[in-house]
mmCIF file of C-alpha atoms in Angstrom:
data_model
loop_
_atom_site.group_PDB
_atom_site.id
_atom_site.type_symbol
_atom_site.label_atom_id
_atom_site.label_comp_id
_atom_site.label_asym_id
_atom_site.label_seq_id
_atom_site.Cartn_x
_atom_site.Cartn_y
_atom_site.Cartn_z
ATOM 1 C CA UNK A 1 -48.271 -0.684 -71.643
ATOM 2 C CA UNK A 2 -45.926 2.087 -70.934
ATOM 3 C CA UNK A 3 -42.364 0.550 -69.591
ATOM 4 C CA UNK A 4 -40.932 2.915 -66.822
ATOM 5 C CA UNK A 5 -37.528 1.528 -66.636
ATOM 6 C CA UNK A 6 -36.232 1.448 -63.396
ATOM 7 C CA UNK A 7 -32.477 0.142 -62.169
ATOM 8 C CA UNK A 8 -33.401 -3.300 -60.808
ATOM 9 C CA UNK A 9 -30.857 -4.672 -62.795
ATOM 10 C CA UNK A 10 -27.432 -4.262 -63.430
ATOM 11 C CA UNK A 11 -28.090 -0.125 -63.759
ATOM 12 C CA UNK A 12 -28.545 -0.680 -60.210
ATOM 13 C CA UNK A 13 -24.849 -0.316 -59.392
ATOM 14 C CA UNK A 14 -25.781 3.340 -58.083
ATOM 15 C CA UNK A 15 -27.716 6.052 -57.872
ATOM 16 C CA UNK A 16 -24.669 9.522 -57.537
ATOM 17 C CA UNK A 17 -21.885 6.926 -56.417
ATOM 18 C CA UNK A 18 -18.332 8.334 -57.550
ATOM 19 C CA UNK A 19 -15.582 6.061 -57.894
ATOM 20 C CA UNK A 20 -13.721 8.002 -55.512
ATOM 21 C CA UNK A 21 -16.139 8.178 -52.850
ATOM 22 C CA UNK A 22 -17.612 5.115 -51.134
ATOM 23 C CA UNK A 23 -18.440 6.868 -48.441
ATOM 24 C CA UNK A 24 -21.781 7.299 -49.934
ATOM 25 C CA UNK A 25 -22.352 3.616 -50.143
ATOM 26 C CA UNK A 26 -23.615 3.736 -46.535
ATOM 27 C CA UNK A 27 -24.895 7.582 -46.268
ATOM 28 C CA UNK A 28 -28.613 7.362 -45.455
ATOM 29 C CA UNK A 29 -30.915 9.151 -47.502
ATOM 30 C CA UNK A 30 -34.768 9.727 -47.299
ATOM 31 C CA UNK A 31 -36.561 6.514 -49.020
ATOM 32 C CA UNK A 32 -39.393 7.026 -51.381
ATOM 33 C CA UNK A 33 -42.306 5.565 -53.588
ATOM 34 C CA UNK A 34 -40.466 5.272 -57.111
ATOM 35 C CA UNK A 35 -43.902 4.089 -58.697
ATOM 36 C CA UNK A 36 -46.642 1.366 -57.763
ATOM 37 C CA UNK A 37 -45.770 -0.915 -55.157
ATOM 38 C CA UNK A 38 -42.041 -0.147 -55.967
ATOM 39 C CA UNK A 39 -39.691 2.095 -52.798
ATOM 40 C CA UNK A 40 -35.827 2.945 -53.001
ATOM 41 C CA UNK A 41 -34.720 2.275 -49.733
ATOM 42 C CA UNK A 42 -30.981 2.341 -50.477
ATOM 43 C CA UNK A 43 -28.357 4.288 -49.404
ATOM 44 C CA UNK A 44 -27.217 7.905 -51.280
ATOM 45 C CA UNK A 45 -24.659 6.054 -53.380
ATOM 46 C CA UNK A 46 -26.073 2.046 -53.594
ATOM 47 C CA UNK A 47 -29.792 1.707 -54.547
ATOM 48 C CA UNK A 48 -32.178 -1.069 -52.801
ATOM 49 C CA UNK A 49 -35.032 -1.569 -53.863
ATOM 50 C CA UNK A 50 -38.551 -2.157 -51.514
ATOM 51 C CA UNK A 51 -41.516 -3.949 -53.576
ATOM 52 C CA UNK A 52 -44.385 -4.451 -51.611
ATOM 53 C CA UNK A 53 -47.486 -6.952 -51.804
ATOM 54 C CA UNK A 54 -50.185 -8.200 -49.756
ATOM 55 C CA UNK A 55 -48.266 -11.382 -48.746
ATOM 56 C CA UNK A 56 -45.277 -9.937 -47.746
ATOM 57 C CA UNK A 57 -42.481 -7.667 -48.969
ATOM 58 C CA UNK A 58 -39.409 -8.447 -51.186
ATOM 59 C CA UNK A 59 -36.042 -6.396 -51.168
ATOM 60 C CA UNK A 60 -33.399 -6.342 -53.957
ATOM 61 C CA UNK A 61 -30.077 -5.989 -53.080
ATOM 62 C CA UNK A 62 -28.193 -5.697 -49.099
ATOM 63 C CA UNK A 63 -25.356 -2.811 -49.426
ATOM 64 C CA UNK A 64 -22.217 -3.231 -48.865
ATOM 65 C CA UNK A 65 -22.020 -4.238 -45.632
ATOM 66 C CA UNK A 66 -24.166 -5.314 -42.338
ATOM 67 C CA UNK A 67 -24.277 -1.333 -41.601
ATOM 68 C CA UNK A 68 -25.622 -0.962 -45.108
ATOM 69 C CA UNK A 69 -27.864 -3.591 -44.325
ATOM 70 C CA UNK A 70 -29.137 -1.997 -41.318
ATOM 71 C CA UNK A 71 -29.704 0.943 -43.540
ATOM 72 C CA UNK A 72 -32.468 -0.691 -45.455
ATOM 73 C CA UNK A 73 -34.062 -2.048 -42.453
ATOM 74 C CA UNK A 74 -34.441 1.529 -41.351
ATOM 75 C CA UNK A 75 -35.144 2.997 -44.610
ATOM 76 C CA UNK A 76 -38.420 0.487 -44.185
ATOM 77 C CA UNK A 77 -39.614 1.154 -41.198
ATOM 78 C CA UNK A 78 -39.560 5.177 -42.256
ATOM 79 C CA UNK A 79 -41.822 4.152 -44.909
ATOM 80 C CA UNK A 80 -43.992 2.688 -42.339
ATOM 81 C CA UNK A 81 -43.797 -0.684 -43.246
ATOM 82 C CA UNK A 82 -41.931 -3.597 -41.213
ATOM 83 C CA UNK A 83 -38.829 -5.274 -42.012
ATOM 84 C CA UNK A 84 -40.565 -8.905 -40.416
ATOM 85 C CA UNK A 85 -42.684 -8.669 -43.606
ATOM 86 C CA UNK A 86 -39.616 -8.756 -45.876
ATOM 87 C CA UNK A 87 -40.126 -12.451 -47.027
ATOM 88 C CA UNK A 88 -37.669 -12.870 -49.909
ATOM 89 C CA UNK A 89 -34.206 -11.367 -50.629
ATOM 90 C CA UNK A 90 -32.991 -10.994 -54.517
ATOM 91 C CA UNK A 91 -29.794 -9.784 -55.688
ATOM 92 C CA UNK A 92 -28.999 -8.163 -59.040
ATOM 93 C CA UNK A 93 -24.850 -9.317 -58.653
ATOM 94 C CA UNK A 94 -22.815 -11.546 -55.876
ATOM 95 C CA UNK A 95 -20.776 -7.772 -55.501
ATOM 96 C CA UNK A 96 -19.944 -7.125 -52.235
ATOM 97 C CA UNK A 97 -21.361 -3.660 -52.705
ATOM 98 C CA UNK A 98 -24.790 -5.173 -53.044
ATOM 99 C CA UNK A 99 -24.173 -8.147 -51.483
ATOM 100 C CA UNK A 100 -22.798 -7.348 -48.301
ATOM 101 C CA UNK A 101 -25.790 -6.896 -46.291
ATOM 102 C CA UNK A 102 -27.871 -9.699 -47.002
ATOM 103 C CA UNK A 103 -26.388 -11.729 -44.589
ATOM 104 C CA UNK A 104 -27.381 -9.491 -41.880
ATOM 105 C CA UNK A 105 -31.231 -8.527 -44.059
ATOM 106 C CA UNK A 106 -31.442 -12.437 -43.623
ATOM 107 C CA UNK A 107 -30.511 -12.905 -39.904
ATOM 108 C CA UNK A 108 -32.994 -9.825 -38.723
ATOM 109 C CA UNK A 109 -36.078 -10.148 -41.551
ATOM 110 C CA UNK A 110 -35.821 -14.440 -41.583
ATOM 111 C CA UNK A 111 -36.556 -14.161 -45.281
ATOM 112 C CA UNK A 112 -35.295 -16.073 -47.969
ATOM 113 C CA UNK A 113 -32.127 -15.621 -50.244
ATOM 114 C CA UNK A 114 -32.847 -16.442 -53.826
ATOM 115 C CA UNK A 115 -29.566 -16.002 -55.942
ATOM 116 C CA UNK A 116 -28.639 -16.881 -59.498
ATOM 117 C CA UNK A 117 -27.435 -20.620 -60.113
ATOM 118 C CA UNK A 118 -23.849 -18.920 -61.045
ATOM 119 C CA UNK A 119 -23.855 -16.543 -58.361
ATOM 120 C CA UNK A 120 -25.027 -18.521 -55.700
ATOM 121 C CA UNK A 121 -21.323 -19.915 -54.750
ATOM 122 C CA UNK A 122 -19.694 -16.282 -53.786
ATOM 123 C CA UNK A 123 -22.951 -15.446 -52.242
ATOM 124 C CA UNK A 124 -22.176 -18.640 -50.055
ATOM 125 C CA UNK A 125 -18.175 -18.548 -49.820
ATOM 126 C CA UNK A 126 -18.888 -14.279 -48.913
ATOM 127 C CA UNK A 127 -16.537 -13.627 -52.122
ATOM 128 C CA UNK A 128 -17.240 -13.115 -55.693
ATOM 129 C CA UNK A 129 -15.487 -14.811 -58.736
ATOM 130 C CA UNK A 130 -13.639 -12.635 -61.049
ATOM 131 C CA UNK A 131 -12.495 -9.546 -60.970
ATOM 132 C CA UNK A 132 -13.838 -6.131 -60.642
ATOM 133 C CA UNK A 133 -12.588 -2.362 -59.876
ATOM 134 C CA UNK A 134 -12.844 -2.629 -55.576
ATOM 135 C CA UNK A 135 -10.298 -6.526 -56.287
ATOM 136 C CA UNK A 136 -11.776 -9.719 -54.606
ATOM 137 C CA UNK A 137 -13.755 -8.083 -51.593
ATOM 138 C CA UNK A 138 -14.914 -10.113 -49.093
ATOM 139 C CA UNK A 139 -18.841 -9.804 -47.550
ATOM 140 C CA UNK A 140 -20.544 -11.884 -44.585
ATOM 141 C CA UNK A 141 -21.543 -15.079 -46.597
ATOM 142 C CA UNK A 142 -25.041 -15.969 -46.544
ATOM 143 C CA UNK A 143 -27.296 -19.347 -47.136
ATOM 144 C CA UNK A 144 -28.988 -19.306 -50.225
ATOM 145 C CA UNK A 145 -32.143 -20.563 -50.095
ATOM 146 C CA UNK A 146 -33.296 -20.834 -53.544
ATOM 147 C CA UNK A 147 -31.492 -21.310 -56.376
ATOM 148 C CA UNK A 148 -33.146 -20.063 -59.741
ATOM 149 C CA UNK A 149 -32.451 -20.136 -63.658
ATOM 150 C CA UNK A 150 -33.210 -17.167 -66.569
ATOM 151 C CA UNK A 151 -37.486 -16.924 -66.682
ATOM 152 C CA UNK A 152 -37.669 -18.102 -63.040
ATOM 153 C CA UNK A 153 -41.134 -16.477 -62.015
ATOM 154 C CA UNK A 154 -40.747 -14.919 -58.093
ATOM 155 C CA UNK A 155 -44.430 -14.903 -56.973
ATOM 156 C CA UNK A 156 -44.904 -13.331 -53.805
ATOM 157 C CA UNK A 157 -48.688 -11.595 -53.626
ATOM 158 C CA UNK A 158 -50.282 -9.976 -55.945
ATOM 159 C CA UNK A 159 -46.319 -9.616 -57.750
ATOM 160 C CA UNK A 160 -44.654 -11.390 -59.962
ATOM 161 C CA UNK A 161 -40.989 -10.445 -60.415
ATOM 162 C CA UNK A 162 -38.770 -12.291 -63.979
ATOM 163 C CA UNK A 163 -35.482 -13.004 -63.554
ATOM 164 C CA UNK A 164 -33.081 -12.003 -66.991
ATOM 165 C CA UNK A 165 -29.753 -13.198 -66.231
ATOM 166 C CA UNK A 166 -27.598 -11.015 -67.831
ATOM 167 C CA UNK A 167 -24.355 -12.392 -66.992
ATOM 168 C CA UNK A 168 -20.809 -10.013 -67.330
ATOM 169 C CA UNK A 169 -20.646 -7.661 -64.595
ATOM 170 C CA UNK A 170 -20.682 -10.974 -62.479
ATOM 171 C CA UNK A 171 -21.586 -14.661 -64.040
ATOM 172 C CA UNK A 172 -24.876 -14.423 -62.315
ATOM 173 C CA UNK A 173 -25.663 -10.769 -62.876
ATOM 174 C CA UNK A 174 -29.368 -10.494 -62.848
ATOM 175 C CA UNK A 175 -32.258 -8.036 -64.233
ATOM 176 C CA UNK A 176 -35.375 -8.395 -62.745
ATOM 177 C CA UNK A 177 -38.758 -7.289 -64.118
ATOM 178 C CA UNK A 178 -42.350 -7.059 -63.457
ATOM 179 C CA UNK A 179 -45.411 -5.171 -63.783
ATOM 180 C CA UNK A 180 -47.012 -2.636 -61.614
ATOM 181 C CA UNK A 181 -50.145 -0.021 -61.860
ATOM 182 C CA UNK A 182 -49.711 3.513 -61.861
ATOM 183 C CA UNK A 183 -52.608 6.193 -62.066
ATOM 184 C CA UNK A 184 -54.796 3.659 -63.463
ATOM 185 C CA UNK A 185 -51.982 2.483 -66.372
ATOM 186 C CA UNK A 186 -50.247 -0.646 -66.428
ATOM 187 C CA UNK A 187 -46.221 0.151 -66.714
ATOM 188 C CA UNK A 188 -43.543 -2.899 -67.264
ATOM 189 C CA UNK A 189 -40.582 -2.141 -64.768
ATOM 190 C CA UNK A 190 -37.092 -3.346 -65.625
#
């Protein structure tokens, strides 16, 4: 199988974000199919990710903020599909920059957080642990609902999304992976 390696990990920080320009943490920009069942549905400078399955849908990563999490909502609904159906919420890093909006993702979608065992505290306190370029940033906090460990298996459909942790840019810093069709070819997306 051919791997098409996507950011749903850690390379997910962003897609043209500068350092000197958050601005475009929250610009919209026209979602889009990446490849299978796999949309962007981020913002112009913070990805999200949209995978989609016959059971319902699962979303990777809030924004920054509830605004940015309004931003995937929309992004969703432009791709025709319905934010109700988001079932699960996953998070690459307890950053408030992609942790932000899950609070609000939660509230409007009812879906469930799953976070990293080590991450799972600043996604609950709204504050991560360490340090990083933007200081100690606060975001909404938001219930985690299921806790999981590296090789936890995220089944939702005909999907099965692996969890990597890949702890350093946060202690619970996450990769996710999985498998998805494309033309007729199988392709392994990290």
């Amino acid at each position: 199988a051919l791997v098409f390696a996507l950011a749903l990990g850690l390379a997910s920080t962003s897609v043209v974000a500068r350092a000197d320009d958050n601005a475009n943490w929250v610009r919209p920009i026209k979602p889009y199919r990446v490849v299978g069942n796999i949309y962007y549905v981020g913002s112009e400078g913070l990805s999200a990710w949209l995978i989609t399955t016959s059971e319902g849908h699962v979303v990777l990563d809030g924004g920054p903020s509830a605004d940015g999490g309004k931003l995937i909502e929309r992004n969703i609904q432009a791709l025709g599909f319905k934010p109700a159906d988001v079932k699960v919420l996953i998070n690459t890093h307890a950053h408030y920059d992609h942790a932000g909006g899950l609070a609000q993702l939660k509230a409007d979608t009812g879906a469930k957080v799953w976070a990293s065992r080590p991450d799972e505290p600043a996604l609950e306190k709204g504050q991560h642990f360490g340090d990083n370029d933007n200081g100690l940033t606060p975001f909404p906090a938001v219930k985690v609902d299921k806790r999981f460990g590296d090789g936890t298996r995220l089944k939702v459909g005909e999907t099965t999304l692996v969890a990597h942790l890949t702890p350093g840019h946060t202690i619970g810093c996450t990769t996710w992976t999985t498998q998805v069709t494309e033309k007729g070819r199988p392709l392994n997306v990290t």
